[in-house]
CSV table of C-alpha atoms in Angstrom, one decimal:
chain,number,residue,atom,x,y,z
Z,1,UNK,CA,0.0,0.0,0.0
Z,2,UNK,CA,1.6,3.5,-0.7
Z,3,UNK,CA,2.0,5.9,1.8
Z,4,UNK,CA,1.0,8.8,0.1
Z,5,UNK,CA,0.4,10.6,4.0
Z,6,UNK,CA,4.4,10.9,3.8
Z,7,UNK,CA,5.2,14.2,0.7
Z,8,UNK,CA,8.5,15.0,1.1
Z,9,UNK,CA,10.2,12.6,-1.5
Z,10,UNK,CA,13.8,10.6,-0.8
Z,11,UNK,CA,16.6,9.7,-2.4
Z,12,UNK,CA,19.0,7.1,-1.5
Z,13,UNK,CA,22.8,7.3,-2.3
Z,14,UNK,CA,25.3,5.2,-1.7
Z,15,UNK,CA,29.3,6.6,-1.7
Z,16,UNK,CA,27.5,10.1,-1.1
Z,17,UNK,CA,29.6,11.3,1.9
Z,18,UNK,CA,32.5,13.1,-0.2
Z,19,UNK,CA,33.2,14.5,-3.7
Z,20,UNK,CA,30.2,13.9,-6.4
Z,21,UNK,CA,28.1,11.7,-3.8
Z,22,UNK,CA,28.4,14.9,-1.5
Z,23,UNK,CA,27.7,17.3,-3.8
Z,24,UNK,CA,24.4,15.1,-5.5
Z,25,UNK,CA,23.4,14.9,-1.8
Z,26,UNK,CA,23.9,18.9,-0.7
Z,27,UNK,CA,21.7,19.5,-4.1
Z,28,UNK,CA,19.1,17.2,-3.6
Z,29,UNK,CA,18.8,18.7,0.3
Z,30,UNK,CA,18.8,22.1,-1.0
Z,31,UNK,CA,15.6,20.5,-3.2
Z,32,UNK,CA,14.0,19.6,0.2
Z,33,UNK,CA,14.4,16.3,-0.4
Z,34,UNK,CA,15.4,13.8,2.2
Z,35,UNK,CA,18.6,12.2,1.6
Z,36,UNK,CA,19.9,9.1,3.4
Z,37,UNK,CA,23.8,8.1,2.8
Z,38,UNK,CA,25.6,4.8,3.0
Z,39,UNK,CA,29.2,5.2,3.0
Z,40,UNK,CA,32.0,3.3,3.9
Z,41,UNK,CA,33.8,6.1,4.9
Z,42,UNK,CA,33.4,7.0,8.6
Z,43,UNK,CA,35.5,10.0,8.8
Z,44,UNK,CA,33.8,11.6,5.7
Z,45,UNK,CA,30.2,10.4,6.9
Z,46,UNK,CA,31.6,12.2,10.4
Z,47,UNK,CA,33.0,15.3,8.7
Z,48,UNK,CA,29.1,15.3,6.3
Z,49,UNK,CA,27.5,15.2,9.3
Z,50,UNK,CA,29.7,17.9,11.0
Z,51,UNK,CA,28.7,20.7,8.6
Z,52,UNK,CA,25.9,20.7,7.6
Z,53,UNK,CA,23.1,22.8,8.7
Z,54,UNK,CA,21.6,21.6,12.2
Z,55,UNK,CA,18.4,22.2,10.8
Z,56,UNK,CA,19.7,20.2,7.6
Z,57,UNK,CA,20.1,17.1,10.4
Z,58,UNK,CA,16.3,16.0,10.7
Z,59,UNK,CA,16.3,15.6,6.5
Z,60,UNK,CA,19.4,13.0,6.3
Z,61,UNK,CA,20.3,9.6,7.2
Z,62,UNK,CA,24.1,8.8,7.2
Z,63,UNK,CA,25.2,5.4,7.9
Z,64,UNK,CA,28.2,3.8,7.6
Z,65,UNK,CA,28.0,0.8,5.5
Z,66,UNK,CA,29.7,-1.4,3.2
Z,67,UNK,CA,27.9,-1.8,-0.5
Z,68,UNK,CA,28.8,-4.8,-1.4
Z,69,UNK,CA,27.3,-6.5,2.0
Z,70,UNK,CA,23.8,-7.3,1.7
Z,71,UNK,CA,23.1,-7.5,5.5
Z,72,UNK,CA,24.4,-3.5,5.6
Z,73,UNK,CA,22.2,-2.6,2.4
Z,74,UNK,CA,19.8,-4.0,4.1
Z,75,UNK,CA,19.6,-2.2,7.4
Z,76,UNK,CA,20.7,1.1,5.7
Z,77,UNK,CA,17.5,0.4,3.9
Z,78,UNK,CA,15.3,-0.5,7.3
Z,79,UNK,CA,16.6,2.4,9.4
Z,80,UNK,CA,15.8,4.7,5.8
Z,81,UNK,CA,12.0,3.8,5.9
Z,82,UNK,CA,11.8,4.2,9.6
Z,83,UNK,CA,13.4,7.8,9.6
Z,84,UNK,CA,11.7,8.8,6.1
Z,85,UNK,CA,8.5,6.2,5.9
Z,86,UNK,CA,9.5,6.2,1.9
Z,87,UNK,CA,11.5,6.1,-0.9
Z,88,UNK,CA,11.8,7.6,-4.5
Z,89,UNK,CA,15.5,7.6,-6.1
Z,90,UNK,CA,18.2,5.7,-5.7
Z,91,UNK,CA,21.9,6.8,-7.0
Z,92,UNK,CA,24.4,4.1,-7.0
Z,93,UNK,CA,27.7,6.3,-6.7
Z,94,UNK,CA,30.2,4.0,-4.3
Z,95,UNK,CA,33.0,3.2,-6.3
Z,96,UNK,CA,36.8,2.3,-5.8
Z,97,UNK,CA,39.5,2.7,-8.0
Z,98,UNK,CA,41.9,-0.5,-7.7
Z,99,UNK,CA,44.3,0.9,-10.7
Z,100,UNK,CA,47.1,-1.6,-10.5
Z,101,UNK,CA,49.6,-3.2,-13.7
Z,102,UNK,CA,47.2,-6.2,-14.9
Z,103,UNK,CA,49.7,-8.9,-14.2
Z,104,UNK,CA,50.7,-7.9,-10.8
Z,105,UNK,CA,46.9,-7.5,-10.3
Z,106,UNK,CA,45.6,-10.3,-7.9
Z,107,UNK,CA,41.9,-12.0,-8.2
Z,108,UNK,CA,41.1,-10.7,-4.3
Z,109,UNK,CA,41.7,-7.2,-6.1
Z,110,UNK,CA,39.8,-7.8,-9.0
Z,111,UNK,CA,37.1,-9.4,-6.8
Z,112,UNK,CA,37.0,-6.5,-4.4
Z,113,UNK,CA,36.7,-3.9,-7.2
Z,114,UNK,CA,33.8,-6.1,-9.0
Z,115,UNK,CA,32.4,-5.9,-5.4
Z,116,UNK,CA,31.2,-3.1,-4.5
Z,117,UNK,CA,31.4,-0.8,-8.1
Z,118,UNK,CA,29.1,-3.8,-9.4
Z,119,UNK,CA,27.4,-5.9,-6.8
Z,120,UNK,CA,27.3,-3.2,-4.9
Z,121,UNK,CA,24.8,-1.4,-7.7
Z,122,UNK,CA,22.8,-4.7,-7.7
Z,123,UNK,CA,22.3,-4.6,-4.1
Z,124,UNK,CA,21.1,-1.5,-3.8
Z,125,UNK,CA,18.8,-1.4,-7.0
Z,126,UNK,CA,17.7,-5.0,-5.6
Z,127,UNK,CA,17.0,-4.2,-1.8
Z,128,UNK,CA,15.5,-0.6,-2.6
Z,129,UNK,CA,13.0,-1.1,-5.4
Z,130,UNK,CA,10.2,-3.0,-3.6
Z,131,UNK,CA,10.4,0.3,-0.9
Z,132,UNK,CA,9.8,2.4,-3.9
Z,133,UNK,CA,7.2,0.4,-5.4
Z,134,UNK,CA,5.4,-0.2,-2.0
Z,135,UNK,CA,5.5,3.4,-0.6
Z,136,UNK,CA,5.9,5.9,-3.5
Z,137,UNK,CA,4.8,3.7,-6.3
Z,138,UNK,CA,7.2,4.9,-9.1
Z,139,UNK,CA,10.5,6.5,-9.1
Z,140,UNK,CA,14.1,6.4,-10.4
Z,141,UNK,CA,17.0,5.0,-10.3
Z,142,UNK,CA,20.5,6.8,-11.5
Z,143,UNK,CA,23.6,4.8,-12.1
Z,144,UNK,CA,27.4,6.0,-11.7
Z,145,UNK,CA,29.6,4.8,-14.2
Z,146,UNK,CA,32.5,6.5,-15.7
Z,147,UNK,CA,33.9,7.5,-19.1
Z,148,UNK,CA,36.5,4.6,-18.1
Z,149,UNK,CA,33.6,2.3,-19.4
Z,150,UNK,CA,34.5,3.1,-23.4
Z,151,UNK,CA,37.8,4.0,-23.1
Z,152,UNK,CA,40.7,3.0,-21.1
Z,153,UNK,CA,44.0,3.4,-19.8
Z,154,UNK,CA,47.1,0.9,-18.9
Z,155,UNK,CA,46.0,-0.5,-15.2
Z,156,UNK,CA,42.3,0.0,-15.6
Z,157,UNK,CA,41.0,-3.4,-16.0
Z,158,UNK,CA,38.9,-3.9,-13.1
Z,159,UNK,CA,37.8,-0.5,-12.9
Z,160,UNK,CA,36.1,-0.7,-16.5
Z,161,UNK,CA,35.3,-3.9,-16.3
Z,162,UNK,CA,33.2,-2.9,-13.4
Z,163,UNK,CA,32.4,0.7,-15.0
Z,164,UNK,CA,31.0,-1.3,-18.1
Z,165,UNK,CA,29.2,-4.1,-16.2
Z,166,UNK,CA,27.3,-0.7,-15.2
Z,167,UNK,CA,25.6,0.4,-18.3
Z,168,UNK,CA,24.7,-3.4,-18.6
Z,169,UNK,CA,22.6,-3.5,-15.8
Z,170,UNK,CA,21.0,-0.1,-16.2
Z,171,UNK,CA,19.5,-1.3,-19.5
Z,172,UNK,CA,18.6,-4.3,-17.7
Z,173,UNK,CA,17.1,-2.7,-15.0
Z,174,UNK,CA,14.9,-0.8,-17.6
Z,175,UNK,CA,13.7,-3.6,-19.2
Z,176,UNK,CA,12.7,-5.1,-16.0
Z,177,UNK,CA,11.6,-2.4,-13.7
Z,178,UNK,CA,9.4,-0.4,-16.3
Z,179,UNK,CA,7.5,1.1,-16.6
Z,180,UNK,CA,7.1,2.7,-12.9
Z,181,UNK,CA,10.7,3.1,-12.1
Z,182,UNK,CA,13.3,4.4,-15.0
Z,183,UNK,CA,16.8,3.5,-14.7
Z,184,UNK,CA,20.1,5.7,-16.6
Z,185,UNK,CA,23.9,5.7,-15.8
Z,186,UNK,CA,25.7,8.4,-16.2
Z,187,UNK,CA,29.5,8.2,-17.6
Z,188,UNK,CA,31.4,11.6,-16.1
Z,189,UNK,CA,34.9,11.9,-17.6
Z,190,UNK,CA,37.6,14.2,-15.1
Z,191,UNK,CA,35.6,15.9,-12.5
Z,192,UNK,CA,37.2,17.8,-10.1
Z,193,UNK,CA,37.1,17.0,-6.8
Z,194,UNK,CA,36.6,19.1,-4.0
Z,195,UNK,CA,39.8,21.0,-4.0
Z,196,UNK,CA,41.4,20.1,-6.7
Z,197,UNK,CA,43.1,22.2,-8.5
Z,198,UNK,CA,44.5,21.4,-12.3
Z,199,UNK,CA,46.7,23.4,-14.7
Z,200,UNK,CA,45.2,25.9,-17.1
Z,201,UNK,CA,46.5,23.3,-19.8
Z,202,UNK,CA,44.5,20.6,-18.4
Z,203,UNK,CA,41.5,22.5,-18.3
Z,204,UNK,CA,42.1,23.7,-21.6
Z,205,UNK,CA,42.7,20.1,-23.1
Z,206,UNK,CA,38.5,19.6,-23.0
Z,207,UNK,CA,36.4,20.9,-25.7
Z,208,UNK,CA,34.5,23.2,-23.1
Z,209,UNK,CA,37.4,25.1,-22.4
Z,210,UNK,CA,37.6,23.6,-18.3
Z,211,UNK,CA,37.4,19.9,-16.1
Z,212,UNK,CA,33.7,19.2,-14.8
Z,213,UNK,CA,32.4,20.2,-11.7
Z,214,UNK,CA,30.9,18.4,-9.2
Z,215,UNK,CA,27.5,20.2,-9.9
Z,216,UNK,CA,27.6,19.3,-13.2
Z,217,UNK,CA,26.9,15.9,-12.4
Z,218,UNK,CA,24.9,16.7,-9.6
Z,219,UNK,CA,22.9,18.9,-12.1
Z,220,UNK,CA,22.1,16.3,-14.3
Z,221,UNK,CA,21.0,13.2,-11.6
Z,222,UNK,CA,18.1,16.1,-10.7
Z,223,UNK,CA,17.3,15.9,-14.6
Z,224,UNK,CA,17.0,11.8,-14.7
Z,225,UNK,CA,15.5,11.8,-11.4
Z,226,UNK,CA,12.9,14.6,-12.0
Z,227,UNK,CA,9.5,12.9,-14.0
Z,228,UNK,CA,8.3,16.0,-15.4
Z,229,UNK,CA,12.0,17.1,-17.0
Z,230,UNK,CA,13.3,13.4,-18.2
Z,231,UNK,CA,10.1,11.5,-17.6
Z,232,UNK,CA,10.4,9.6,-21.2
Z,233,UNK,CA,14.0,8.7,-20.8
Z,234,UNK,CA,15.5,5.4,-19.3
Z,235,UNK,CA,17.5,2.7,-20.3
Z,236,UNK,CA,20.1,5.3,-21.7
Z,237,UNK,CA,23.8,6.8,-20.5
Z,238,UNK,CA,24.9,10.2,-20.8
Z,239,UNK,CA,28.5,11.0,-21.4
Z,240,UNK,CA,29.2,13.9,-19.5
Z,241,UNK,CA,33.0,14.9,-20.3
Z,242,UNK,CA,33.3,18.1,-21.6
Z,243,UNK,CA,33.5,16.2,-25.0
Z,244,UNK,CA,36.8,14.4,-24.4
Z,245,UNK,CA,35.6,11.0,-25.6
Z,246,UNK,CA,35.0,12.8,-29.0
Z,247,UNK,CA,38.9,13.7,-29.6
Z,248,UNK,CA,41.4,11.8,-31.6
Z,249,UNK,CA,44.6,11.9,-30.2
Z,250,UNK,CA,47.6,10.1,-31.1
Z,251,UNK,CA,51.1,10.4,-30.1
């Protein structure tokens, strides 16, 4: 039965305690949405929680949590609908790098990476979808993946293995899901993480004249998220790159 007493909408994210998790989370508070975070992270979930607003507090959930477990989804999830009573999004952002030489890459690493960028996705997508369908009734769901997913460097195997595993189950999870909850990846390309700071060459390297932004991504999670704005879109990935996967360059 759905809960339609409870307005105020929700969006899960996983990896949202720091850089583009952080910033999807900020702009979906600043939406007046409520926002729960599983991160595995405890000193970013602690320094999250540390500044923001104290009237921000009663509209976010931080927990500290392990993707790829399913027992830790799964209470994330649980102590979500007891603080919130519903859900409407979910953005599958926790990710880890693992950039190693492939042959001094072990299958622990590979497995670990596969883990939680992948399974972790699964879970997630898997544990929150019968909340949405029983207490909002339709909603989205916004997959993380990375420009690393069709195109590569030296060292990247299980990070685009994972990154492209991605964009497979998003159109998956559009065919099977549909049509009350959509489903999209997005694919950023060098976004700049809080504090970073890169050489006027490097910015100047992308077609746009400058790196992404965290709010660039954040930007367009609202769009795939929001009914009315992207309401006939799913199934799809958008590059988001400041065109880089469009240049030829050889040495």
């Amino acid at each position: 039965m759905i809960q339609r007493a409870h307005k105020k909408r929700v969006i899960a994210i996983s990896g949202g305690a720091k850089n583009i998790g952080k910033g999807i989370a900020l702009k979906f508070l600043e939406l007046g949405w409520n926002v729960g975070i599983i991160d595995f992270d405890k000193h970013a979930l602690g320094e999250f929680d540390v500044k923001i607003p104290e009237e921000a507090k009663k509209s976010i959930l931080l927990y500290n949590g392990d993707v790829s477990d399913e027992y830790a989804v799964s209470e994330f999830y649980i102590k979500l609908k007891e603080k919130f009573y519903r859900l409407d999004a979910i953005v599958n952002n926790a990710a880890i790098g693992g950039f190693k030489n492939f042959l001094d890459l072990s299958l622990n690493e590979w497995r670990r990476v596969i883990d939680v960028n992948l399974t972790g996705y699964f879970l997630m997508a898997r544990l929150g979808v019968p909340i949405i369908l029983e207490t909002a009734g339709r909603g989205s769901i916004v997959n993380i993946s990375s420009t690393r997913a069709l195109m590569s460097e030296p060292g990247n195997e299980a990070y685009s293995a994972s990154k492209a595993g991605i964009l497979g189950l998003t159109h998956a999870l559009a065919n099977s899901l549909g049509p009350n909850i959509r489903v999209n990846a997005i694919c950023p390309g060098w976004i700049l993480h809080e504090d970073e700071i890169i050489s006027e060459r490097e910015h100047l390297q992308h077609l746009t004249g400058r790196a992404g932004r965290i709010a660039d991504v954040a930007e367009l999670v609202y769009f795939l998220v929001d009914d009315e704005r992207s309401g006939f879109i799913t199934g799809q990935y958008f590059v988001i790159d400041g065109g880089m996967t469009k240049k030829m360059i050889y040495i």
